[in-house]
XYZ file of C-alpha atoms in Angstrom:
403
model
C 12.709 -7.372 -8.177
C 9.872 -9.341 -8.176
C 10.224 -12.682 -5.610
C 6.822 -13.783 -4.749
C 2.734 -13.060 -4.781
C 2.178 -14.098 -1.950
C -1.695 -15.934 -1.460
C -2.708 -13.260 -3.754
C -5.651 -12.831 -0.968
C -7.494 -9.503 -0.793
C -7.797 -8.939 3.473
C -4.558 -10.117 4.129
C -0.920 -8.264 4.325
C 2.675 -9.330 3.692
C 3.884 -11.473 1.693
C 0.713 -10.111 -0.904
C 1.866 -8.360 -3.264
C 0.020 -4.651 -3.488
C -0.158 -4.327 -7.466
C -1.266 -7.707 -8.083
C -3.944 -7.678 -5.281
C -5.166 -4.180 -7.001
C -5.912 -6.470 -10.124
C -7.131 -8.938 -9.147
C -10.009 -7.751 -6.371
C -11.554 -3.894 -5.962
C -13.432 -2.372 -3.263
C -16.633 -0.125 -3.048
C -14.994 2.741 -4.470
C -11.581 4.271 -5.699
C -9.173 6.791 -5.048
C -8.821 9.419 -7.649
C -6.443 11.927 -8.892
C -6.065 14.625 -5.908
C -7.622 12.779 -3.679
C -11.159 12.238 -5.316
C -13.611 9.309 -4.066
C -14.387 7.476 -7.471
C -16.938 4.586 -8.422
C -16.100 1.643 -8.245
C -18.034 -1.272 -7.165
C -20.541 0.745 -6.215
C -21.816 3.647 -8.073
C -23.094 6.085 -5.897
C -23.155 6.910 -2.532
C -25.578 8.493 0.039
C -23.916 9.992 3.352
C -26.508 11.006 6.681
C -26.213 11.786 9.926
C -27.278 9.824 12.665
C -28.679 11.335 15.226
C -27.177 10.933 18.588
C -24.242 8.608 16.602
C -21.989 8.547 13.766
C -23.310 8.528 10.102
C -25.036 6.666 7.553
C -23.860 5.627 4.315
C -26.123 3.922 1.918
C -23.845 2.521 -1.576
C -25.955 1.783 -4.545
C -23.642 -1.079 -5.802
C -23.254 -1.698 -9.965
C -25.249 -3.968 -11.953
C -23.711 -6.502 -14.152
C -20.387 -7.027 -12.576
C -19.062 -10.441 -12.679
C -16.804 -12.015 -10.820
C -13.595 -14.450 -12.761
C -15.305 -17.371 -12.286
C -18.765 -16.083 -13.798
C -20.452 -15.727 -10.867
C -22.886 -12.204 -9.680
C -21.454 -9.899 -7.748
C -24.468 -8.443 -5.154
C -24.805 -6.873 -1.714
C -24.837 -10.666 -0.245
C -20.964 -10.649 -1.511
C -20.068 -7.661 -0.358
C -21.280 -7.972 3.283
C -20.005 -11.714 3.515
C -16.595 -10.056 2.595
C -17.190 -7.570 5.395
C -18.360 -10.012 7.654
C -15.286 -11.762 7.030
C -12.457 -9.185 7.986
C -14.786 -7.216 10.456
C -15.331 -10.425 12.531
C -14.720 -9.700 16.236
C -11.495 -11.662 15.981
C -10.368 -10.550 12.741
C -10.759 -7.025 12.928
C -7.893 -6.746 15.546
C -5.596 -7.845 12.746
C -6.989 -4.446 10.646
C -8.019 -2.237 14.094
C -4.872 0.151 12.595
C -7.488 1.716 9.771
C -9.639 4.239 11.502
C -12.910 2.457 9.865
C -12.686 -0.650 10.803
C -12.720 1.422 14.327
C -15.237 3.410 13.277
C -17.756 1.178 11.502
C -20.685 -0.392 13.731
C -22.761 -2.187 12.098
C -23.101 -3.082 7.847
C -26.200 -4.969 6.277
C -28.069 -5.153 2.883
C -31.216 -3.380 2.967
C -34.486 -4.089 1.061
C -33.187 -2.220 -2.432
C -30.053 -4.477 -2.411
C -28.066 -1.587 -1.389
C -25.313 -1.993 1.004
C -25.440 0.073 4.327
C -22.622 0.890 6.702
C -23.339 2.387 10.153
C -20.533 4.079 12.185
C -20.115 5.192 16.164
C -18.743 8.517 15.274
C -18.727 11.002 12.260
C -15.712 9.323 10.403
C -14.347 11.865 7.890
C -11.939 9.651 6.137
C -14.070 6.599 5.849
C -14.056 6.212 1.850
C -10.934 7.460 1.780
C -9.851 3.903 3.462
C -12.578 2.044 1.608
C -10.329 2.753 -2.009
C -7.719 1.032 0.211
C -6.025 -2.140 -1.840
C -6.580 -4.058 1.603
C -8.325 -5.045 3.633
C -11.935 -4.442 2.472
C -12.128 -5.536 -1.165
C -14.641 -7.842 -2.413
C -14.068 -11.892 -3.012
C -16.268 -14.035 -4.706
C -18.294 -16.172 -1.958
C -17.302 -19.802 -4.235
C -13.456 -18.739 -2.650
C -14.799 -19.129 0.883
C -14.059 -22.224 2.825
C -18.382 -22.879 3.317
C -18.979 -20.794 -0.028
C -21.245 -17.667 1.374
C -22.702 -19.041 4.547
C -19.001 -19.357 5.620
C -18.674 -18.700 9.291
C -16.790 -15.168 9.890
C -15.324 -16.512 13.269
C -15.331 -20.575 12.663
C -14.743 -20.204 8.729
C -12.998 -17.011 8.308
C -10.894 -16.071 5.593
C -7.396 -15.349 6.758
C -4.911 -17.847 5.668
C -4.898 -21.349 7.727
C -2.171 -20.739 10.516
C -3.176 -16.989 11.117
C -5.399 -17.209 13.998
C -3.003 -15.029 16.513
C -1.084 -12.429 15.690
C 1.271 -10.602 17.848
C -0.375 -8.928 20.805
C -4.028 -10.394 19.549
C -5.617 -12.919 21.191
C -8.032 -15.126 19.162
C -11.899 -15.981 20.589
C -12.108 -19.006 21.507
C -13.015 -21.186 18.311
C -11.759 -18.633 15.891
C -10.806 -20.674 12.670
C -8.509 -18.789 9.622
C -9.734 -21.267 6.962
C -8.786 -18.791 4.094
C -9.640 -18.600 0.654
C -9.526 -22.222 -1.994
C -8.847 -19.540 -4.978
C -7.901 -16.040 -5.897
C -11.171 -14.212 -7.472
C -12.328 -11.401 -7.991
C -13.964 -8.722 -10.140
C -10.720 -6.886 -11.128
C -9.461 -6.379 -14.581
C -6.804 -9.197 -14.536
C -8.000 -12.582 -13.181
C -4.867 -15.409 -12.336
C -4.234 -18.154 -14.129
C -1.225 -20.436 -12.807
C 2.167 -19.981 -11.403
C 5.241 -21.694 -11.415
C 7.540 -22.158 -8.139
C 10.993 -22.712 -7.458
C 12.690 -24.794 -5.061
C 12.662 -22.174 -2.254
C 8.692 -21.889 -2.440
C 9.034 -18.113 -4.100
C 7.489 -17.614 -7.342
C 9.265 -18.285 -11.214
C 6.261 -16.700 -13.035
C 2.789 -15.982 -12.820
C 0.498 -15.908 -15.226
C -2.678 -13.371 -15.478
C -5.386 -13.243 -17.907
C -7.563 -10.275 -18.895
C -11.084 -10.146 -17.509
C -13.033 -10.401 -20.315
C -16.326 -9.725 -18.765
C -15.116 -6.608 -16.805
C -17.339 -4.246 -16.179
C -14.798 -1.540 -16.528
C -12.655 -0.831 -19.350
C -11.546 -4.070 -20.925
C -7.626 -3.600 -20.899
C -5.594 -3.707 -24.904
C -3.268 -6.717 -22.952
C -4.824 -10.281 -23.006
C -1.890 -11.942 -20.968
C 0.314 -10.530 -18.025
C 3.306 -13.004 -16.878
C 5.546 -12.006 -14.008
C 8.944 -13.289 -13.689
C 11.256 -13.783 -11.082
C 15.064 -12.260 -12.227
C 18.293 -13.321 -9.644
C 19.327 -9.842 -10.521
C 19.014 -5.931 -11.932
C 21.942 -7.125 -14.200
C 19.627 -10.115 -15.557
C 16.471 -7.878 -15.905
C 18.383 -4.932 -17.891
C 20.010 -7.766 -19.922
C 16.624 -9.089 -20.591
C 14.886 -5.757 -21.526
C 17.888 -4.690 -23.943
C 17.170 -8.508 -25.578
C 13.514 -7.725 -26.142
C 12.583 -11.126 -23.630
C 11.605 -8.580 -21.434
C 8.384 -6.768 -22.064
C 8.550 -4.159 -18.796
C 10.156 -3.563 -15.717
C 7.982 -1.250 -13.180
C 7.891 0.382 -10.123
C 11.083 0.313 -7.016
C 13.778 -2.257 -7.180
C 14.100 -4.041 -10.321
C 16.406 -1.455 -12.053
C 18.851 1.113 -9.888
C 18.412 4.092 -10.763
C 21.488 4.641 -12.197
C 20.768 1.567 -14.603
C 17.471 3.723 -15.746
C 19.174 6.920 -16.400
C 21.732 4.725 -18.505
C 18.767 3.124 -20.495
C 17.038 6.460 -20.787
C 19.791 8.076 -22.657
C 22.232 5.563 -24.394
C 19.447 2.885 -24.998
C 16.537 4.952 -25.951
C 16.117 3.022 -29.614
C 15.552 0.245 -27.555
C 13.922 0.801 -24.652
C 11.117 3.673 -23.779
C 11.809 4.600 -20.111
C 8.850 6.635 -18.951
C 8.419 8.380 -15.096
C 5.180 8.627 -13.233
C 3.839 11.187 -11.238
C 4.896 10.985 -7.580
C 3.428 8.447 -5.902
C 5.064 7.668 -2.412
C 7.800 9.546 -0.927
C 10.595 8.650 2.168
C 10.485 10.214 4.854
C 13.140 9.949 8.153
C 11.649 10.497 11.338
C 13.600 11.657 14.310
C 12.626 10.701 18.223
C 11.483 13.563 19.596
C 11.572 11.797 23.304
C 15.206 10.662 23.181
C 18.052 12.926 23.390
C 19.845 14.144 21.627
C 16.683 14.543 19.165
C 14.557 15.942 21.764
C 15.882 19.070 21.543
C 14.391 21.130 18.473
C 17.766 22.902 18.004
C 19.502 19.746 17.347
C 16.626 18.516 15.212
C 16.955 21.712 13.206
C 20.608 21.698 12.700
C 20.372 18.093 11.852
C 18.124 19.144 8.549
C 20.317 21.979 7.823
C 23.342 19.409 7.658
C 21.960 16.745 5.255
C 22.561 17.241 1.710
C 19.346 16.244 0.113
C 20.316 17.117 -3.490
C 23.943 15.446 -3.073
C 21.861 12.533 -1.540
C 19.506 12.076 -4.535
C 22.121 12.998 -7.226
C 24.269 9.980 -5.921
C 21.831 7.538 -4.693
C 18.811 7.910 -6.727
C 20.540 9.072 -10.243
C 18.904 12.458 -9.926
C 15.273 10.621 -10.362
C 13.977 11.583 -7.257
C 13.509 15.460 -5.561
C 13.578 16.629 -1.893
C 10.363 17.046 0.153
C 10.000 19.230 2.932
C 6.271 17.989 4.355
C 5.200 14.836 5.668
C 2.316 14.574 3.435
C 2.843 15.064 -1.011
C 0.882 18.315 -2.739
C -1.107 16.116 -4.003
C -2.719 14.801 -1.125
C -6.427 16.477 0.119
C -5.536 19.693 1.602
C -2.029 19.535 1.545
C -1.301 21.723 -1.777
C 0.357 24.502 0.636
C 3.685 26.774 0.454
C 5.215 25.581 3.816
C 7.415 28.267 5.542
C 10.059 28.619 6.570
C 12.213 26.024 4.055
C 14.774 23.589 6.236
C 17.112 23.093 3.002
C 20.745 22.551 3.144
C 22.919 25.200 5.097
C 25.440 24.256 6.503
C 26.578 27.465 8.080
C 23.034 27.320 9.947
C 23.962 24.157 11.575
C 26.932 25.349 12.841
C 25.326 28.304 14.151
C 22.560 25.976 15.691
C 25.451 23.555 17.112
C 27.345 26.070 18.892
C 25.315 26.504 22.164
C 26.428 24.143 25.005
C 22.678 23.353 25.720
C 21.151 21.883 23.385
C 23.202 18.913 23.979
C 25.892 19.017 21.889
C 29.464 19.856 22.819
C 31.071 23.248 22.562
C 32.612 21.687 19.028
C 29.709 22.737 16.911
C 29.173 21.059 14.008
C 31.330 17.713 15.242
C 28.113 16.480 16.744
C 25.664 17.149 13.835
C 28.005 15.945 11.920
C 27.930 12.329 13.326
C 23.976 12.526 13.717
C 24.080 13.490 10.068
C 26.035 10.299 9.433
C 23.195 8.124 11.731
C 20.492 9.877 9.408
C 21.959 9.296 5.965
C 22.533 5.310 7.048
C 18.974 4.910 8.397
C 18.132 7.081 5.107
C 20.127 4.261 3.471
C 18.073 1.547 5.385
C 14.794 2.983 4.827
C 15.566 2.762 1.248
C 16.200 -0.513 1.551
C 13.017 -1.370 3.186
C 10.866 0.330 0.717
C 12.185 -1.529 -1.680
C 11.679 -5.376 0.305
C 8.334 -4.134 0.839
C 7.166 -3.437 -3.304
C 8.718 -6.825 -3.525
C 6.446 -8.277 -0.635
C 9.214 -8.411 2.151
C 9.128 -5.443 4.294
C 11.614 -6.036 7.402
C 9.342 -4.829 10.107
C 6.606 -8.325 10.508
C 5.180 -7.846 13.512
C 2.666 -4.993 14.602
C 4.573 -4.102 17.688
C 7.453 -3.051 15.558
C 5.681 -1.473 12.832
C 3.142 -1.179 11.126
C 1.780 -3.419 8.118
C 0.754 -2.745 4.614
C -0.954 0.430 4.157
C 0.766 1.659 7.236
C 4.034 1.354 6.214
């Protein structure tokens, strides 16, 4: 359910809210379906070697593009914006993405195209430049000193930001922020009301009209804060509802119920996959650093009871860390670690790997540990679509994209 925007700001993290930042602000380019580098704010792009270094890439940037207060988007905008989260204080906060790492040195050159230098060859660098955040273009008015804002003195995290867990701020580093969130995105914001607690009633988006994209059919997007699934499914079955999108605001046993006993009123429609959840086992602690145990554990869990029960059947086991659809990852993976319970015994039985001579009695309470941290992770995806993961601190785990 959604609770809050956030700032709405483009280079910061929690409590933003992903979907609305990816309307509201775009970056250089785009990610694609299976993985291919699109246009975006720039319209081509020219990758070289340097010798001796890392590589070269020169991005011809698109003409016409406005940002939602009128004002030209250039190469001068897009480098400020760099300047901005790649300042030598700032880019600790983002030092996770492997190009902010990577990238050296950025600058306009004389054709108004917009260069960025690296230290190393950097395969995935676009493929974290379609990233929602950090590095997505805001119009220089938003800046505390407009575009001769100071990266370190001026810079654009929120006021109060300076240090961050484990980072230690130059001295005179200043997070002035942003006055307003704009952009060049397809939806530009309008107003919001609050409630008492400071989270969000509604906010209100309007349609870019002078997108340089394709202008979208809606003219007005309003989110709404619901106490409830109850209230929401109530309020899509009354028609005051419009839509209801993405993890959390409906179980998914309230979906499958709308899907087939309310489909006069309501068209539920599914997506292709998008994210997946994954459990991840300690390899370094025992009993979980023995691959026996790890591999009876698997064997144990019930995936398709899981999802049948918890997820109304909507969701489908993976066996790979990364989806099909993902660059390079559209492979047959062998051998299959599905459900077999007669394997974990078999796997349980031997004294050494750390188990007792019971068998299955201690896979069996592992399996319980793994289906309530299953339980938990589930949980946590769903506080972090609404903007409030659990983990808030970089030593714990990671932010944002890395989550």
């Amino acid at each position: 359910m959604f609770s809050s925007g956030g700032p709405l700001h483009p280079h910061q993290y929690f409590p933003n809210q992903l979907f609305i930042q990816g309307w509201l602000y775009e970056g250089l380019v785009s990610y694609g379906q299976d993985g291919e580098i699109q246009p975006a704010l720039a319209t081509s792009w020219l990758t070289e070697e340097i010798v001796g270094a890392g590589q070269r890439v020169t991005f011809t940037l698109r003409e016409g593009v406005k940002f939602h207060d009128g004002s030209d988007f250039d190469c001068a905008s897009v480098k400020l914006n760099f300047d901005h989260v790649l300042s030598e204080s700032a880019r600790q906060r983002h030092s996770w993405l492997g190009a902010v790492q990577a990238m050296e040195k950025w600058f306009c050159n004389e054709q108004g195209q917009f260069v960025v230098e690296t230290n190393k060859r950097f395969y995935p660098l676009l493929q974290e430049l379609t990233y929602i955040r950090p590095l997505t273009i805001a119009a220089p008015s938003s800046f505390a000193n407009g575009a001769d804002s100071h990266p370190e003195l001026e810079n654009s995290c929120n006021p109060g930001e300076a240090k961050w867990e484990g980072i230690e701020a130059l001295e005179g580093f200043n997070c002035a922020g942003l006055s307003a969130p704009v952009g060049t995105g397809p939806f530009k914001f309008v107003s919001r009301e609050i409630n008492e607690d400071g989270t969000d009633k509604t906010v209100l988006f309007a349609r870019h009209d002078e997108y340089w994209g394709a202008i979208p059919d809606i003219e007005f997007v309003k989110l709404e804060t619901f106490e409830n699934t109850a209230l929401i499914e109530e309020a899509l079955l009354s028609g005051d509802l419009d839509m209801a999108l993405g993890i959390g605001p409906l179980s998914a046993l309230q979906i499958q119920d709308l899907k087939f006993f309310h489909s006069d009123i309501v068209d539920v429609r599914h997506s292709d996959v998008l994210q997946h959840s994954l459990m991840v086992m300690n390899t370094n602690k025992e009993p979980t650093n023995d691959i026996t145990v790890r591999q009876a554990i698997i064997h144990a869990v019930n995936k398709g009871r899981f999802i049948e029960e918890e997820f109304g059947g909507l969701e489908k086991p993976v066996d790979q860390v990364l989806p099909q659809t993902a660059p390079y990852c559209n492979v047959d993976l062998t051998p299959k670690w599905s459900y077999d319970p007669v394997k974990a015994e078999l796997l349980a039985c031997p004294v050494e790997s750390g188990l007792s001579s019971g068998g299955i009695a201690g896979v069996t309470i592992a399996c319980v540990a793994i289906v309530a941290l299953v339980g938990f992770m589930v949980h946590m995806i769903r506080r972090e679509k609404q903007g409030k993961p659990i983990f808030v601190t970089p030593s714990e785990s990671a932010k944002g994209e890395q989550a």
